[in-house]
PDB file of C-alpha atoms in Angstrom:
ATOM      1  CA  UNK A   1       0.000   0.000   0.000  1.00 81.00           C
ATOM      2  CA  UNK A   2       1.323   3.939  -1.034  1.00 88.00           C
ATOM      3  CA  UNK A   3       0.483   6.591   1.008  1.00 93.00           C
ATOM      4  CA  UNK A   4       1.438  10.051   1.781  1.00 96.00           C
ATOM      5  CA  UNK A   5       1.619  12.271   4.684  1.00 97.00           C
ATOM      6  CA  UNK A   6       1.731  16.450   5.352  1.00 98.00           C
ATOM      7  CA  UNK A   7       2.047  17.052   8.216  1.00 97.00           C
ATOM      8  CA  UNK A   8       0.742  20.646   8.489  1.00 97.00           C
ATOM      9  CA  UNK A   9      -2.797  21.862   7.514  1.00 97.00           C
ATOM     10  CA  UNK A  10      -1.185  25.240   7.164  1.00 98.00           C
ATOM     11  CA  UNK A  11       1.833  27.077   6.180  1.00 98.00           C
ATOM     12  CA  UNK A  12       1.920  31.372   6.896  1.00 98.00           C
ATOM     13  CA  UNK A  13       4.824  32.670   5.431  1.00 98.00           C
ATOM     14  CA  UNK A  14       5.951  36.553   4.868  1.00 98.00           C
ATOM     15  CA  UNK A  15       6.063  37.540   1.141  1.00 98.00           C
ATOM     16  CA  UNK A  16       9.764  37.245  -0.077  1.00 98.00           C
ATOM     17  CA  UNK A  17      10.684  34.765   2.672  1.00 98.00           C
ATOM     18  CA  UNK A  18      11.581  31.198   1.355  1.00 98.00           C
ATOM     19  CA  UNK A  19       8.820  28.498   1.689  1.00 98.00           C
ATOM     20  CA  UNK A  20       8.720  24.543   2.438  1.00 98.00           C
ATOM     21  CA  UNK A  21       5.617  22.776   2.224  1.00 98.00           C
ATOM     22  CA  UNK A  22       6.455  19.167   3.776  1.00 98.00           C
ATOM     23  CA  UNK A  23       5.406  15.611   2.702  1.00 98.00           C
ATOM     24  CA  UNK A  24       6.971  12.439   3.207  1.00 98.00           C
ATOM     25  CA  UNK A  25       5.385   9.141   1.936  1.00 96.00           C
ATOM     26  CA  UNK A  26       5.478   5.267   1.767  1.00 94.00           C
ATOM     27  CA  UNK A  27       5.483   2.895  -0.742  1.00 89.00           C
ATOM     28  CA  UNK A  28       6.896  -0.621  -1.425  1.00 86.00           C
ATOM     29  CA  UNK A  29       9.013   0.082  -4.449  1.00 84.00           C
ATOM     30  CA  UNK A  30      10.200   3.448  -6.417  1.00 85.00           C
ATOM     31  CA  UNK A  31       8.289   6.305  -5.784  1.00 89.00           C
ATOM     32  CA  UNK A  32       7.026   8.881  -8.322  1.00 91.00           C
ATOM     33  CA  UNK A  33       6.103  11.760  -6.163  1.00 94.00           C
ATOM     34  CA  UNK A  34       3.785  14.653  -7.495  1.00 96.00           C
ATOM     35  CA  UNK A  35       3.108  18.347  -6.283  1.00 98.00           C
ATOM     36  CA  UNK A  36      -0.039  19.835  -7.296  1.00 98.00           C
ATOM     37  CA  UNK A  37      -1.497  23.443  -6.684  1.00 98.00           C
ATOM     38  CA  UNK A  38      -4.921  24.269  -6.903  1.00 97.00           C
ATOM     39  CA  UNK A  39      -6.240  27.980  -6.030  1.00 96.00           C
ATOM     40  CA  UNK A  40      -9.356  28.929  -5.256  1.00 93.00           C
ATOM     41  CA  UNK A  41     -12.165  27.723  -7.126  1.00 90.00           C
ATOM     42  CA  UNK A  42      -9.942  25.880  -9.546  1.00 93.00           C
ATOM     43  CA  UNK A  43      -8.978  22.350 -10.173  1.00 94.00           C
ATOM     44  CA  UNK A  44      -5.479  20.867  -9.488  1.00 96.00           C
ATOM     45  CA  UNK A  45      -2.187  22.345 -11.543  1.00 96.00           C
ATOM     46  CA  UNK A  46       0.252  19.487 -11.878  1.00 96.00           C
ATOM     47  CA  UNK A  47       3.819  21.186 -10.649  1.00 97.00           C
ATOM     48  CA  UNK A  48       6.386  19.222 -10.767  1.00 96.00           C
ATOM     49  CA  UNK A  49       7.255  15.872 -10.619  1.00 94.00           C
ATOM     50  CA  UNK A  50      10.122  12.902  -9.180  1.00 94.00           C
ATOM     51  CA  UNK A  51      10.713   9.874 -11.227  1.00 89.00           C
ATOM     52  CA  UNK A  52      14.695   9.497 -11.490  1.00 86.00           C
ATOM     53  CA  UNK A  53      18.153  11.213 -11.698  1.00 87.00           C
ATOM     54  CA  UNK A  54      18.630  14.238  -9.668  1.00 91.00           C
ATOM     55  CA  UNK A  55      17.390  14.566  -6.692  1.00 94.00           C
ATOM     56  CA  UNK A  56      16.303  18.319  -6.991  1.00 96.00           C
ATOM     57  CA  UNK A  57      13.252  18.709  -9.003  1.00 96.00           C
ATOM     58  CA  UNK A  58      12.519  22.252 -10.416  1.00 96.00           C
ATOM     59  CA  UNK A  59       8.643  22.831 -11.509  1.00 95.00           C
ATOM     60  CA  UNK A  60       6.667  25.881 -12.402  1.00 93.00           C
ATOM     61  CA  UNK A  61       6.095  29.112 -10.834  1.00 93.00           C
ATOM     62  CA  UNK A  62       9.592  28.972  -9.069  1.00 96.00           C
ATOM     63  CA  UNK A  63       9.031  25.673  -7.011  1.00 98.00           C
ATOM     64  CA  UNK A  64      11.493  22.947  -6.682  1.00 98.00           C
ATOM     65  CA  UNK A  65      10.855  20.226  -4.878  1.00 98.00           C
ATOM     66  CA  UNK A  66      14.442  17.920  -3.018  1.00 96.00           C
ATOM     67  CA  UNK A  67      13.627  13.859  -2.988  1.00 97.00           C
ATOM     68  CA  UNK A  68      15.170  12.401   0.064  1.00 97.00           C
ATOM     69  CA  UNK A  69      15.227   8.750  -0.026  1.00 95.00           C
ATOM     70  CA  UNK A  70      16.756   8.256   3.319  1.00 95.00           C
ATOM     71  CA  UNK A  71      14.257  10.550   5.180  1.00 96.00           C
ATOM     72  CA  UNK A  72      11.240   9.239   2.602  1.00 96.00           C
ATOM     73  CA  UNK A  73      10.655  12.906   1.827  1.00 97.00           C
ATOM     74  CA  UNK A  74       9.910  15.175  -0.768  1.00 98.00           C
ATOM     75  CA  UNK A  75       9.281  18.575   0.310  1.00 98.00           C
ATOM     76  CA  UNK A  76       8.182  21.411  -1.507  1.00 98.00           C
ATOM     77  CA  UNK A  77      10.301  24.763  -1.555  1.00 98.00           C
ATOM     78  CA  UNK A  78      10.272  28.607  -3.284  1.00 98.00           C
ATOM     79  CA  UNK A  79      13.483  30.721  -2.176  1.00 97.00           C
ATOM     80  CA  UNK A  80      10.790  33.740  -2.137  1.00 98.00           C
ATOM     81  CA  UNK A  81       7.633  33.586  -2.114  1.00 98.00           C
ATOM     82  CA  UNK A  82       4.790  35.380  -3.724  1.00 98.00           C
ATOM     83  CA  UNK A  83       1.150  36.846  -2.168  1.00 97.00           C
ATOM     84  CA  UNK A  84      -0.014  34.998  -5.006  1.00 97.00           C
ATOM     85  CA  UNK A  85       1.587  31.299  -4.287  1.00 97.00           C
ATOM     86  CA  UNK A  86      -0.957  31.540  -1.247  1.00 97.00           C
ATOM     87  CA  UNK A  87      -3.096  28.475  -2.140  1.00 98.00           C
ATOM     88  CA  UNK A  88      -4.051  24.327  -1.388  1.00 98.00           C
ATOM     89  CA  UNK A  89      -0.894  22.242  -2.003  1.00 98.00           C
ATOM     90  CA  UNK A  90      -1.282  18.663  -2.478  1.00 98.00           C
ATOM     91  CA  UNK A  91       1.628  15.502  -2.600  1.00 98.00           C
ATOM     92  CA  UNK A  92       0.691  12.743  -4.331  1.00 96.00           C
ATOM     93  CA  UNK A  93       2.458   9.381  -4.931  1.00 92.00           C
ATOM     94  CA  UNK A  94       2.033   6.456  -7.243  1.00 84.00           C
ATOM     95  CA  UNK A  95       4.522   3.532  -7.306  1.00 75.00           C
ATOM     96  CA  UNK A  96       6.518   2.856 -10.711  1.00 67.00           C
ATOM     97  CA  UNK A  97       7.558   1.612 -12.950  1.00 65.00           C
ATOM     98  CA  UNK A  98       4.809  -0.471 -13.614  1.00 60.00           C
ATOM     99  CA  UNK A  99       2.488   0.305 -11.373  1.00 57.00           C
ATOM    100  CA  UNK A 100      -0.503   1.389 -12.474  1.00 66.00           C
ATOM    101  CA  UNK A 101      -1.262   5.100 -12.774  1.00 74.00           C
ATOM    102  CA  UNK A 102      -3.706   5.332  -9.379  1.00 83.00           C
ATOM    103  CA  UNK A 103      -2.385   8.437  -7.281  1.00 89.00           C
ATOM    104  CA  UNK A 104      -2.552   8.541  -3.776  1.00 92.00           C
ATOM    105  CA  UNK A 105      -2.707  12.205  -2.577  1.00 96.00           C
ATOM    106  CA  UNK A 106      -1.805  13.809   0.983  1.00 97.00           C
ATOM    107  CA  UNK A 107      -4.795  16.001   2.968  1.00 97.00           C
ATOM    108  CA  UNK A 108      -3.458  18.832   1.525  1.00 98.00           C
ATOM    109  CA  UNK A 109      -1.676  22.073   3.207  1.00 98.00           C
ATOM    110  CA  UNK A 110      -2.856  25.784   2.829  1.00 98.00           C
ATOM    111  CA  UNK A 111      -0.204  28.257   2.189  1.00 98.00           C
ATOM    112  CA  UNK A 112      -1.046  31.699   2.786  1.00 98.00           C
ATOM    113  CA  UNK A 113       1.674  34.655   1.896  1.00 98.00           C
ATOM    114  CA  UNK A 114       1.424  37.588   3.492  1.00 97.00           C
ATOM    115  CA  UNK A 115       2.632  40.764   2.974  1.00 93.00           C
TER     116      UNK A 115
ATOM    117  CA  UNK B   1      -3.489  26.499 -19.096  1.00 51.00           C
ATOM    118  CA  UNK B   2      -5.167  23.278 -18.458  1.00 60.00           C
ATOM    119  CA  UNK B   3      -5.904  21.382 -21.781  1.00 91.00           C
ATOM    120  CA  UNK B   4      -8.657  19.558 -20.170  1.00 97.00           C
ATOM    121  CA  UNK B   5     -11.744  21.721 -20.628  1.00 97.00           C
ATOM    122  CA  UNK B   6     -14.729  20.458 -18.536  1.00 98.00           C
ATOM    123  CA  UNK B   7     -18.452  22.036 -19.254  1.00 98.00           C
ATOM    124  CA  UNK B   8     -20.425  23.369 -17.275  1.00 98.00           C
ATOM    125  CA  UNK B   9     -18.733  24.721 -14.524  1.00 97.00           C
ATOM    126  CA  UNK B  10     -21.261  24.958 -12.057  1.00 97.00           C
ATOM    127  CA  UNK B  11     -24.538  22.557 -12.071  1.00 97.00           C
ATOM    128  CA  UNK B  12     -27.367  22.946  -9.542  1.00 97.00           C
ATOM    129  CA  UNK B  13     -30.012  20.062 -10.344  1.00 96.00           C
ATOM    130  CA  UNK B  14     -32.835  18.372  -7.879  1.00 94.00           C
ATOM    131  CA  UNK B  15     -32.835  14.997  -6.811  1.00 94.00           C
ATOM    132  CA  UNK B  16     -35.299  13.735  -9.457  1.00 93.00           C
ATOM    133  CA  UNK B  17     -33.210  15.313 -12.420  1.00 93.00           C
ATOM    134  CA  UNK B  18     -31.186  14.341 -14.699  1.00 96.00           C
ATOM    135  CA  UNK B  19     -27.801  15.926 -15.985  1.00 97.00           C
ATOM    136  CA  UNK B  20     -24.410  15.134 -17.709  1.00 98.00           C
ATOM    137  CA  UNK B  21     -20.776  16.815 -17.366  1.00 98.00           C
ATOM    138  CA  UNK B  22     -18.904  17.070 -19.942  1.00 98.00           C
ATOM    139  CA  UNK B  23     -14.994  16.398 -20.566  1.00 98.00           C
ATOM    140  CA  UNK B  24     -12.569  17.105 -23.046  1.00 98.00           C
ATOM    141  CA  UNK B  25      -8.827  16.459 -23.721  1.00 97.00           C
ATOM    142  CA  UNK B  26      -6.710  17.428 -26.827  1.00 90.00           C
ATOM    143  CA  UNK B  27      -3.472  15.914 -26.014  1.00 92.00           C
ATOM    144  CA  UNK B  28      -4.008  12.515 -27.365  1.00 91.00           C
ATOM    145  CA  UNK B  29      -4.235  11.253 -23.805  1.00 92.00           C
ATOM    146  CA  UNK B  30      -5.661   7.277 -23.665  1.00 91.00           C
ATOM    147  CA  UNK B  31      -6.732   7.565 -20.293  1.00 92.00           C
ATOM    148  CA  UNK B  32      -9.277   9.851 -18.685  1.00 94.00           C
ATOM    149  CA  UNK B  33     -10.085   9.925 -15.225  1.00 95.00           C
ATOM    150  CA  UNK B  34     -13.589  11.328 -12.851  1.00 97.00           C
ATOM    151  CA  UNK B  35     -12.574  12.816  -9.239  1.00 97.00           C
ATOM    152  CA  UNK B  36     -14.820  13.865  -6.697  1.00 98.00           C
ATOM    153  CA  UNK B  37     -13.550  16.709  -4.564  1.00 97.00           C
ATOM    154  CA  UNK B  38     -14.940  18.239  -1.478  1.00 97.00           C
ATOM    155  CA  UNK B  39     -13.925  21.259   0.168  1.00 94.00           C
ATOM    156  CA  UNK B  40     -10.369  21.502   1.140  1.00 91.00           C
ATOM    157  CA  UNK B  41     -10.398  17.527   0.792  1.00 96.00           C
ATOM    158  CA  UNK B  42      -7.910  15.557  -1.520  1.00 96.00           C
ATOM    159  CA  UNK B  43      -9.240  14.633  -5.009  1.00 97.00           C
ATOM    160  CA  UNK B  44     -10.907  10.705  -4.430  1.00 96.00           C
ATOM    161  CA  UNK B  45     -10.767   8.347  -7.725  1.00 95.00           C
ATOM    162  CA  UNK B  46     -13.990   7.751  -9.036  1.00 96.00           C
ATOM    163  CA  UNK B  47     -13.681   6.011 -12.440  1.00 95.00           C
ATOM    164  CA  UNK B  48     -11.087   5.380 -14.826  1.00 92.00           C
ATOM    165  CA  UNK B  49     -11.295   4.448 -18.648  1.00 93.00           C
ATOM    166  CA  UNK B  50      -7.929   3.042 -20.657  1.00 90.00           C
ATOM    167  CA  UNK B  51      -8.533   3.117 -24.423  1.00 91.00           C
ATOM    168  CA  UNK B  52     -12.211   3.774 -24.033  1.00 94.00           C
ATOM    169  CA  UNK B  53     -12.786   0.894 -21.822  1.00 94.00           C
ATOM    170  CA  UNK B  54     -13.901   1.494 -18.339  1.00 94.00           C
ATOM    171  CA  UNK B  55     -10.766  -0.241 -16.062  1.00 91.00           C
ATOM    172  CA  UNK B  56     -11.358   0.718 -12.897  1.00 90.00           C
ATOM    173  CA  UNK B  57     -14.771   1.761 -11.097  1.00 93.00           C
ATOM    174  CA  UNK B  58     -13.972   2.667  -7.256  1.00 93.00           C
ATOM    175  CA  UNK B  59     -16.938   1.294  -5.784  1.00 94.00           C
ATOM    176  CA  UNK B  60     -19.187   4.372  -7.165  1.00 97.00           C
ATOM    177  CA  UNK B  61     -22.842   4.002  -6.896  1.00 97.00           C
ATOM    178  CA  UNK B  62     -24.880   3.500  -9.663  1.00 96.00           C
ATOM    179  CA  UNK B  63     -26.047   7.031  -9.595  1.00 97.00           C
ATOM    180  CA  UNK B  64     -23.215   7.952 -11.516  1.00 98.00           C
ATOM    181  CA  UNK B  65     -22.678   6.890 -14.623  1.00 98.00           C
ATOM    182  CA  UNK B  66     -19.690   7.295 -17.039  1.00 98.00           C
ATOM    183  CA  UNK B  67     -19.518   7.089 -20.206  1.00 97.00           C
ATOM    184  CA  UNK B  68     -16.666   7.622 -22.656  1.00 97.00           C
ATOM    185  CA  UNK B  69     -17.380   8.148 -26.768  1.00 95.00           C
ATOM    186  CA  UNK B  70     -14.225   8.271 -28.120  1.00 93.00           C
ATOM    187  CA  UNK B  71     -10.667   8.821 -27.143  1.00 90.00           C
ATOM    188  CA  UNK B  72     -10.691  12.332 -26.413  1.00 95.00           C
ATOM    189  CA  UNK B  73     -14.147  13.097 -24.335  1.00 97.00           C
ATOM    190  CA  UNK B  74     -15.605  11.551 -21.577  1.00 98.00           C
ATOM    191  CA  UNK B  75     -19.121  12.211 -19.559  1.00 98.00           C
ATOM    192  CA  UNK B  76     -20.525  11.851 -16.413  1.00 98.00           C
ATOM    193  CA  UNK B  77     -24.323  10.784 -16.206  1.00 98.00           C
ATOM    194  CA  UNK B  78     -26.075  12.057 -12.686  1.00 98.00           C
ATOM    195  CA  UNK B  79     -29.150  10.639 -12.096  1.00 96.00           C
ATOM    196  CA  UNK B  80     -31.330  10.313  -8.593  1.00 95.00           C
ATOM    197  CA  UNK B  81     -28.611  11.968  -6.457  1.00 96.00           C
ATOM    198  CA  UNK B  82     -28.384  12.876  -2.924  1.00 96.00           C
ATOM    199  CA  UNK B  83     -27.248  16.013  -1.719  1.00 97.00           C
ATOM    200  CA  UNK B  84     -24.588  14.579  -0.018  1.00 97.00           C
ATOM    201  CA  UNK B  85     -23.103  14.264  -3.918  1.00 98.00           C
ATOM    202  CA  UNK B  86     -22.490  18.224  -4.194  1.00 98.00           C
ATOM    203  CA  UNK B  87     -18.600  18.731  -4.667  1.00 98.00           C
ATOM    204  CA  UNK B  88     -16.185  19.653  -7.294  1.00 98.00           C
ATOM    205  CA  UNK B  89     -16.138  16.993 -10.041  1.00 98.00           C
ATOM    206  CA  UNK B  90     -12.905  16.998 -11.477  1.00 98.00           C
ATOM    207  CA  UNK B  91     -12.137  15.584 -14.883  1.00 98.00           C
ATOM    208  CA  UNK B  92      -8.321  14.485 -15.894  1.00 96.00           C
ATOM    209  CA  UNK B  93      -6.043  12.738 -18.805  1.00 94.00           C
ATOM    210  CA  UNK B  94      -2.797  11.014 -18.815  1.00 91.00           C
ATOM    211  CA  UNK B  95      -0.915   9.639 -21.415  1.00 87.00           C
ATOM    212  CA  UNK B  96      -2.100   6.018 -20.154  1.00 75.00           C
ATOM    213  CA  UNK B  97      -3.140   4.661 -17.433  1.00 68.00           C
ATOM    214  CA  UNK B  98       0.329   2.875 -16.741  1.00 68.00           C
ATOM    215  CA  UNK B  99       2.862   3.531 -14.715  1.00 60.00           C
ATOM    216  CA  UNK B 100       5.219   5.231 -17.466  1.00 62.00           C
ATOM    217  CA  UNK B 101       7.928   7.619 -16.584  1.00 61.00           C
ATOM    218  CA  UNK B 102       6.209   9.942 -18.843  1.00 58.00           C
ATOM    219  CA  UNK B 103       2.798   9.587 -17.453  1.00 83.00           C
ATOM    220  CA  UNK B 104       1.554  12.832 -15.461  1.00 90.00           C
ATOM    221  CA  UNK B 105      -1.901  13.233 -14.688  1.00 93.00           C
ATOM    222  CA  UNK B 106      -3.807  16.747 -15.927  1.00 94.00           C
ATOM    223  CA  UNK B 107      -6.823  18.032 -14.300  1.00 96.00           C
ATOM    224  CA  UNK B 108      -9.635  20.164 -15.808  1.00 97.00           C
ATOM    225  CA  UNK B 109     -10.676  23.134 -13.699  1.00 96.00           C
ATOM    226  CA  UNK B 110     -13.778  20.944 -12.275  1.00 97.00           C
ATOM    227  CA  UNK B 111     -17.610  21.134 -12.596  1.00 98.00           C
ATOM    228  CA  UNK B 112     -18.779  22.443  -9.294  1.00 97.00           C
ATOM    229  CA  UNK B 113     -21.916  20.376  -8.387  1.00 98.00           C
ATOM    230  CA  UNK B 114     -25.018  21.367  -6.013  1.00 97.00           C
ATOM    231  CA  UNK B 115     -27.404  18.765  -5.609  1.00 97.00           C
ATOM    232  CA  UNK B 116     -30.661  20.363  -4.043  1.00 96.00           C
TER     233      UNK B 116
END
């Protein structure tokens, strides 16, 4: 069985101040780890993505995400973030290769930026 | 932007009605996907179809209905629900519905559902 935990509900961060939204997760064999954002009233923007190779992931909108197979973690980070980044973030994790495609997501955490 | 366009965006129907959402990929995805989201709740599988073929149903009451044309749509049929069934319906394509390196999973913005 996968499954994927973050730990906070909620992340407050000043505008300009670097960011980590944390998930760590568990799964029997390789993990392919997901971030998605989704802002109000919208549906989920995929981010970014870990399947192989390095073990810093950079994604859209100035996130990067660092895989830590040791610590079974991959957290999400900006070096300065935006009023606008405030939103629902959500980890996901499917096991590969060949596994089948069925995501498992985290509960989610709220980031809110404020000036 | 998402290339998974989902119509309408917001749906209020009564419990005797019936009603369809729509979905719509251009990225010569073969798999589609139906989530069911509620409020500041993770996105829960509903149905997915591989090559038009409906591969995995997640226990989804027979209320629900999907139904999938052709490779690039892919509706929802809502009949007799219960208003415990209002959420964000989200629709989404991937490549396939295998484990591939390559295979990323891409939302629609959602239908937003209120079942009165």
């Amino acid at each position: 069985a996968q499954s994927v935990a973050q730990p906070e509900d909620q992340v407050n961060v000043a505008e300009g101040n670097p960011l980590t939204v944390k998930c760590t997760y568990s799964v029997s064999g390789n993990p392919y780890l997901f971030w998605y954002v989704q802002y109000p009233n919208r549906g989920l923007q995929f981010l970014l993505k870990y399947i192989t190779g390095d073990n810093l992931v950079k994604g859209s909108y100035g996130f990067e995400a660092e895989f830590n197979k040791s610590q079974t973690s991959f957290h999400l980070k900006k070096p300065s973030a935006l009023v606008s980044d405030s939103a629902l973030y959500f980890c996901a994790v499917r096991e590969g290769p060949g596994g089948g495609n069925k995501l498992t997501f985290g509960t989610g955490t709220q980031l809110k930026v404020e000036l | 932007d998402t290339e998974v366009t989902q119509t309408p965006k917001h749906l209020v129907m009564g419990m005797t009605n019936k009603k369809s959402l729509k979905c719509e990929q251009h990225m010569g995805h073969r798999a589609m996907y139906w989530y069911k989201q509620k409020a500041k709740k993770p996105p829960e599988l509903m149905f997915v179809y591989s090559y038009e073929k409906l591969s995995i149903n997640e226990s989804v009451p027979s209320r629900f209905s999907p139904e999938c044309p052709n490779s690039s749509l892919l509706n929802l049929h809502l009949h007799a629900l219960q208003p415990e069934d209002s959420a964000l319906y989200l629709c989404a394509s991937s490549q396939s519905n295998r484990g591939g390196v390559g295979n990323t999973i891409y939302f629609g913005e959602g239908s937003w559902l209120t079942v009165v």
